[in-house]
Amino acid sequence: MHTGSPPVIETTRLAKNFGRTTALAGLDLSVRTGEVHGFLGPNGAGKSTTLRILLGLIRPTSGTARVFNLDPWMDPARAHRDVAYVPGDVSLWPNLSGGEVIDLLTGLRGGADERLRRELVDEFDFDPRRKARTYSKGNRQKAALIAAFARPARLYLLDEPSAGLDPVMDSVFRRQVQRVSGDGATVLLSSHILSEVEQLCDRVTIIRSGTAVESGTLAELRHLTRTRFRFTAATDPAVLAALPGVHDLHSDGTGTEFDADAADLGPVLEGLAAAGVTDITAAPPSLEELFMRHYTESDHAVPNGEVR
Amino acid sequence: MGAVVRLAMVLARRDRWILAVWILGIAGLGFVTSIAVAGQFGNEDERAAIISVAAASPAFLFLRGLPDGTGIGAVVFFQVYSSTAVLAGLMSTFLVVRHTRADEELGRSELIGSAPVPRVAPLAATLLVGACANLVLAGSVTAGFAAAGLPVSGSLVAGGAVGAVGLFFVAAAAVVAQVMPSGRSANGVAAGLVGAAYLVRGIGAALGTPDADMMHVKAAWPSLFSPIGWGQRSRPFSSADPVPLLVLAAAALVLAAAAVLVRNRRDLGASVLHDRYGKERAGAGGASFVGLAWRLQRSTLAGWCLAAATIGAVAGGLAPLVRDALAGNRSLKELIGRLVPGGQADVVDLLTTALLGIAGVLAAAAGIQAVLRLRAEEAEGRAELLLAVPASRARWLAGTLAIAALSVTAVATTAGTAAAVGLGLSGAGNSQGGLIVAAALAHVPAAAVFAAVTSLAFAVVPRLSSALAWGFLAVGLILGQFGELLGLPLWLQDMSPFRHSSAMPAEPFDPDGALTLTVSALAGAALAAFLIRRRDLTA
């Protein structure tokens, strides 16, 4: 990571209200040059609102947003010079063909790289002659993706881009993200598909109800979460419950399960050894769990997980 | 049947405000006209004077209707029937297309089609709502006339005539919705049918034969081909006759049955006319805001120009007939010489002026429609794609305004050229061809003001832009057409841009008015370009 250079995207206490509804409530987001940054959150968390502010389409109620160190609201044309965008809900001109749409969108950014355009149309298996009126959701998505990737950009803003793509097309999309990332571009990828983020992203910001609840590399985030143990033991496993960092201990007919905090793994392993374990599995924390934890926990829960 | 009624309730709920505005507006127009006629032409002699002027002037007959005696009710019906019928037609066609082809295009029909309801249920529900809306309209128009003191029985037939025309267009639009591939094209064709019905009725009236005392005019045969003409035949306030209205209702029934039959046999989303494939690559200019605006507007503009050419051709085609009718009728000629404002204005010139005035309204509508595309782009999420590129919103707006200005000019030029060619071929009228084209272009500044005001509304209150723009056009029209009759104060009448256009060739060109309008239009557009930067994009 080029940690020395200033962030491509930087928001500070970004807030946006639509009438009485609060869409963003003080979001801090920092995306560094050259990274693929996952922007995770459930529907309505404020992901699309953030991207629209970053594009200067809407004005923040308070706080600041900088893209390439420019204010996108004051200076959208300059801020957009090296940006490619794929909206979450792609709506196209019904009477334009797919090819015309791609030429329009790349043309407004300065023209497509013809070789790239050909390859992308081919790889995405896209029929550019059909009128946009006849396209399915997936095909509209493809048109926007081809237009975004057919001209090199320094920043790609992708709002749930693989929604509507089948698994084959999804892998084409991932390859494209890896390609532009390899070329040194920065990507902000909003998503609620965890496997996509796990596979593609260097760093992740998790947003919930308009604020960032977690941000860091996947390794850092895993560190914050718990490992799940499942074991069978000779002695009564209940003694483990007294150890610090053990949660949700319960037994069924075939074994016992519990979660352990990363920080307390040492004492837990010692406790397990003392308990005379005959069989054990330990599952790494998945992003899925991390994600679920942030969405299922109520606002009143203590952050370090004392209450579950 | 239960499903149809249920769906109809949902449609009625979706439409409750917009239909209320249409219905109250139409009934209100009838009411205020009745009050105005009763107030301004209180005694019989005054009414006889204005009716005889009208009967002698094909331009008047074309615009308004058929003189039918000197009763207050008859004068009111003559003045206001055609306008209310056109509005009823537009209300009905927009209603039907909104719930049929437009819903089908947007995928809502698919959701309804997945429920256990008959395939034609959405169409049947739409027809039901359309019929009910026109029933309420007929009742409201009747109430408006009656409240203004007109005879109740006559009011009932007059209200029925307006409602019957609306009903006819409910069914006609249902057929159009089966044929056209998109909501936009279906709306265009259906509204075109309403316009054609008005024109054909106008031709029938302009060619009509006045009786000896100039108090009645009998429509010529073309009027039989217009539903608005049929409604006129009911003659509510002289010898009321509901039979023509039953003819309209029967025609509506046949058309509705045809629409249901087609819908039941076709695939969801399929249309008789369709365009599945387009070009693989954008043409030259297809990658700029102006290019996009042109690409989106060009086929619609062709439709507007076709309408404008029709109006121009009607002016050219009617002129010799009008002239010949006058040549054979000395007393009529004398009467016009005495009564028509301006005295020596040529009758052919007056007709041309009236028709080019309509072309000016058409040009304004084309401009408004071109600018309102911006709102559709924004509301349907495409502006988001467009404005993520390195270009300013002002340039986006400017591209569309350029095409709007082009549309306005093209519509006026087409109407003027068609009229000039028609008049030239027929050898009628004294005006040079160039003067006729100039007369049409004289309406461009006023029409441009409407486009500029629309862009201003879009820049400041996007969600209201459509209602404000079309409302402004309606108010401008009513002030222009009925302002004097209603005795409205001058400053209010002057709010209408059309009032400042030169009514050429009957009157000379007024450079001051044209200059004021042009400056207003440019200032409005510039202000819009400035203000568009200052708001959020809103769905």
Tab-separated table of C-alpha atoms in Angstrom, chain A residues 69-257:
chain	number	residue	atom	x	y	z
A	69	ASN	CA	-8.335	16.639	-2.537
A	70	LEU	CA	-11.187	18.542	-4.274
A	71	ASP	CA	-14.635	19.404	-2.961
A	72	PRO	CA	-16.922	17.439	-5.303
A	73	TRP	CA	-19.881	19.761	-4.682
A	74	MET	CA	-17.996	22.946	-5.505
A	75	ASP	CA	-15.995	21.545	-8.361
A	76	PRO	CA	-17.715	18.444	-9.773
A	77	ALA	CA	-16.314	18.656	-13.289
A	78	ARG	CA	-12.688	18.664	-12.083
A	79	ALA	CA	-13.307	16.069	-9.389
A	80	HIS	CA	-14.843	13.742	-12.007
A	81	ARG	CA	-11.966	13.974	-14.428
A	82	ASP	CA	-10.574	10.555	-13.545
A	83	VAL	CA	-13.653	8.909	-12.040
A	84	ALA	CA	-15.690	6.014	-13.381
A	85	TYR	CA	-19.043	5.353	-11.712
A	86	VAL	CA	-21.538	2.506	-11.755
A	87	PRO	CA	-24.771	3.353	-9.905
A	88	GLY	CA	-26.600	0.796	-7.824
A	89	ASP	CA	-29.767	0.918	-9.881
A	90	VAL	CA	-28.791	1.364	-13.516
A	91	SER	CA	-31.449	3.082	-15.594
A	92	LEU	CA	-30.731	3.538	-19.307
A	93	TRP	CA	-32.342	5.410	-22.201
A	94	PRO	CA	-35.015	3.016	-23.464
A	95	ASN	CA	-34.669	4.022	-27.116
A	96	LEU	CA	-30.859	3.928	-27.266
A	97	SER	CA	-29.054	0.699	-28.085
A	98	GLY	CA	-26.582	-0.692	-25.559
A	99	GLY	CA	-23.695	0.247	-27.844
A	100	GLU	CA	-24.911	3.824	-28.082
A	101	VAL	CA	-25.192	4.039	-24.289
A	102	ILE	CA	-21.604	2.823	-23.852
A	103	ASP	CA	-20.329	5.284	-26.454
A	104	LEU	CA	-22.267	8.111	-24.817
A	105	LEU	CA	-20.970	7.463	-21.309
A	106	THR	CA	-17.353	6.855	-22.334
A	107	GLY	CA	-17.497	9.709	-24.830
A	108	LEU	CA	-18.517	12.184	-22.144
A	109	ARG	CA	-15.424	11.111	-20.205
A	110	GLY	CA	-13.162	11.586	-23.205
A	111	GLY	CA	-13.642	8.454	-25.309
A	112	ALA	CA	-13.242	4.709	-24.819
A	113	ASP	CA	-10.109	2.660	-25.305
A	114	GLU	CA	-11.348	0.795	-28.399
A	115	ARG	CA	-9.433	-2.402	-27.679
A	116	LEU	CA	-10.696	-2.510	-24.101
A	117	ARG	CA	-14.228	-1.770	-25.218
A	118	ARG	CA	-14.173	-4.675	-27.688
A	119	GLU	CA	-12.735	-7.047	-25.116
A	120	LEU	CA	-15.256	-6.037	-22.474
A	121	VAL	CA	-18.261	-6.404	-24.791
A	122	ASP	CA	-16.907	-9.814	-25.668
A	123	GLU	CA	-16.099	-10.937	-22.115
A	124	PHE	CA	-19.382	-9.752	-20.666
A	125	ASP	CA	-21.163	-11.487	-23.574
A	126	PHE	CA	-23.099	-8.299	-24.220
A	127	ASP	CA	-25.315	-7.643	-27.277
A	128	PRO	CA	-24.796	-3.919	-28.002
A	129	ARG	CA	-27.383	-3.789	-30.797
A	130	ARG	CA	-30.463	-4.300	-28.657
A	131	LYS	CA	-32.447	-1.317	-27.444
A	132	ALA	CA	-31.972	-0.625	-23.760
A	133	ARG	CA	-35.755	-1.028	-23.329
A	134	THR	CA	-35.339	-4.762	-23.911
A	135	TYR	CA	-32.460	-5.270	-21.446
A	136	SER	CA	-32.861	-7.180	-18.205
A	137	LYS	CA	-31.439	-5.794	-14.957
A	138	GLY	CA	-28.256	-7.788	-15.465
A	139	ASN	CA	-27.778	-6.481	-18.986
A	140	ARG	CA	-28.266	-2.863	-17.892
A	141	GLN	CA	-25.655	-3.495	-15.217
A	142	LYS	CA	-23.281	-4.886	-17.838
A	143	ALA	CA	-23.695	-1.790	-20.017
A	144	ALA	CA	-22.764	0.463	-17.099
A	145	LEU	CA	-19.817	-1.753	-16.134
A	146	ILE	CA	-18.467	-1.870	-19.692
A	147	ALA	CA	-18.783	1.919	-19.937
A	148	ALA	CA	-16.947	2.305	-16.621
A	149	PHE	CA	-14.099	-0.101	-17.426
A	150	ALA	CA	-13.677	0.787	-21.120
A	151	ARG	CA	-11.762	3.946	-20.286
A	152	PRO	CA	-8.964	3.892	-17.721
A	153	ALA	CA	-9.717	5.950	-14.612
A	154	ARG	CA	-7.836	6.696	-11.400
A	155	LEU	CA	-10.873	6.119	-9.193
A	156	TYR	CA	-13.710	3.648	-9.676
A	157	LEU	CA	-16.863	4.189	-7.622
A	158	LEU	CA	-18.920	1.017	-7.830
A	159	ASP	CA	-22.286	0.831	-6.043
A	160	GLU	CA	-23.257	-2.815	-5.544
A	161	PRO	CA	-22.005	-3.492	-9.058
A	162	SER	CA	-22.479	-7.234	-9.227
A	163	ALA	CA	-26.142	-7.222	-8.218
A	164	GLY	CA	-27.981	-8.889	-11.085
A	165	LEU	CA	-24.904	-10.585	-12.588
A	166	ASP	CA	-24.773	-14.354	-12.836
A	167	PRO	CA	-21.743	-16.178	-11.316
A	168	VAL	CA	-19.871	-16.313	-14.628
A	169	MET	CA	-20.308	-12.589	-15.239
A	170	ASP	CA	-19.490	-11.908	-11.626
A	171	SER	CA	-16.088	-13.526	-12.105
A	172	VAL	CA	-15.543	-11.369	-15.223
A	173	PHE	CA	-16.331	-8.362	-13.069
A	174	ARG	CA	-13.869	-9.446	-10.373
A	175	ARG	CA	-11.154	-9.888	-12.958
A	176	GLN	CA	-11.762	-6.351	-14.171
A	177	VAL	CA	-11.489	-4.956	-10.650
A	178	GLN	CA	-8.234	-6.847	-10.199
A	179	ARG	CA	-6.975	-5.549	-13.557
A	180	VAL	CA	-7.617	-1.860	-12.816
A	181	SER	CA	-6.291	-2.313	-9.291
A	182	GLY	CA	-3.148	-3.873	-10.735
A	183	ASP	CA	-2.819	-0.796	-12.960
A	184	GLY	CA	-2.712	1.320	-9.805
A	185	ALA	CA	-6.280	2.621	-9.751
A	186	THR	CA	-8.253	3.105	-6.546
A	187	VAL	CA	-11.595	1.319	-6.187
A	188	LEU	CA	-14.390	1.990	-3.738
A	189	LEU	CA	-16.726	-0.977	-3.891
A	190	SER	CA	-19.991	-0.787	-2.021
A	191	SER	CA	-21.523	-4.160	-1.413
A	192	HIS	CA	-23.394	-6.435	0.880
A	193	ILE	CA	-21.954	-9.519	-0.731
A	194	LEU	CA	-19.246	-10.604	1.687
A	195	SER	CA	-17.402	-13.128	-0.439
A	196	GLU	CA	-16.899	-10.433	-3.067
A	197	VAL	CA	-15.384	-8.067	-0.529
A	198	GLU	CA	-13.257	-10.794	1.063
A	199	GLN	CA	-11.848	-11.728	-2.297
A	200	LEU	CA	-11.290	-8.250	-3.745
A	201	CYS	CA	-10.728	-5.746	-1.005
A	202	ASP	CA	-7.600	-4.622	0.799
A	203	ARG	CA	-9.467	-2.644	3.394
A	204	VAL	CA	-13.073	-2.518	4.510
A	205	THR	CA	-15.318	0.072	6.099
A	206	ILE	CA	-18.520	-1.169	7.626
A	207	ILE	CA	-21.323	1.357	7.740
A	208	ARG	CA	-24.487	1.090	9.718
A	209	SER	CA	-27.249	3.700	10.169
A	210	GLY	CA	-25.100	6.365	8.547
A	211	THR	CA	-21.895	5.959	10.552
A	212	ALA	CA	-18.789	3.852	10.102
A	213	VAL	CA	-18.746	1.179	12.792
A	214	GLU	CA	-15.541	-0.541	11.775
A	215	SER	CA	-12.708	0.207	9.409
A	216	GLY	CA	-9.416	-1.500	8.648
A	217	THR	CA	-7.738	-4.317	6.773
A	218	LEU	CA	-9.457	-7.677	6.769
A	219	ALA	CA	-6.724	-8.976	9.112
A	220	GLU	CA	-7.346	-6.152	11.550
A	221	LEU	CA	-11.063	-6.745	11.491
A	222	ARG	CA	-10.658	-10.469	12.032
A	223	HIS	CA	-8.558	-9.646	15.024
A	224	LEU	CA	-11.558	-7.976	16.550
A	225	THR	CA	-13.735	-10.966	16.228
A	226	ARG	CA	-14.039	-14.397	17.750
A	227	THR	CA	-12.985	-17.887	16.905
A	228	ARG	CA	-15.574	-20.643	17.171
A	229	PHE	CA	-14.506	-23.823	18.975
A	230	ARG	CA	-16.322	-27.109	18.908
A	231	PHE	CA	-15.007	-29.939	21.044
A	232	THR	CA	-15.771	-33.037	23.056
A	233	ALA	CA	-14.116	-33.457	26.428
A	234	ALA	CA	-13.819	-35.985	29.215
A	235	THR	CA	-14.556	-33.566	32.045
A	236	ASP	CA	-17.469	-31.224	32.490
A	237	PRO	CA	-16.967	-28.432	29.968
A	238	ALA	CA	-18.775	-25.981	32.250
A	239	VAL	CA	-15.509	-24.998	33.882
A	240	LEU	CA	-14.549	-23.257	30.654
A	241	ALA	CA	-17.423	-20.846	31.091
A	242	ALA	CA	-15.595	-19.191	33.940
A	243	LEU	CA	-12.677	-18.243	31.696
A	244	PRO	CA	-12.496	-14.654	30.373
A	245	GLY	CA	-13.307	-14.153	26.685
A	246	VAL	CA	-15.560	-17.193	26.359
A	247	HIS	CA	-19.040	-16.613	25.056
A	248	ASP	CA	-22.125	-18.599	24.197
A	249	LEU	CA	-20.956	-21.860	25.704
A	250	HIS	CA	-23.501	-24.579	25.108
A	251	SER	CA	-23.585	-28.315	24.750
A	252	ASP	CA	-25.668	-30.630	22.610
A	253	GLY	CA	-25.650	-34.392	22.412
A	254	THR	CA	-22.433	-34.671	20.427
A	255	GLY	CA	-20.253	-31.869	21.712
A	256	THR	CA	-19.815	-28.384	23.086
A	257	GLU	CA	-19.511	-25.092	21.252
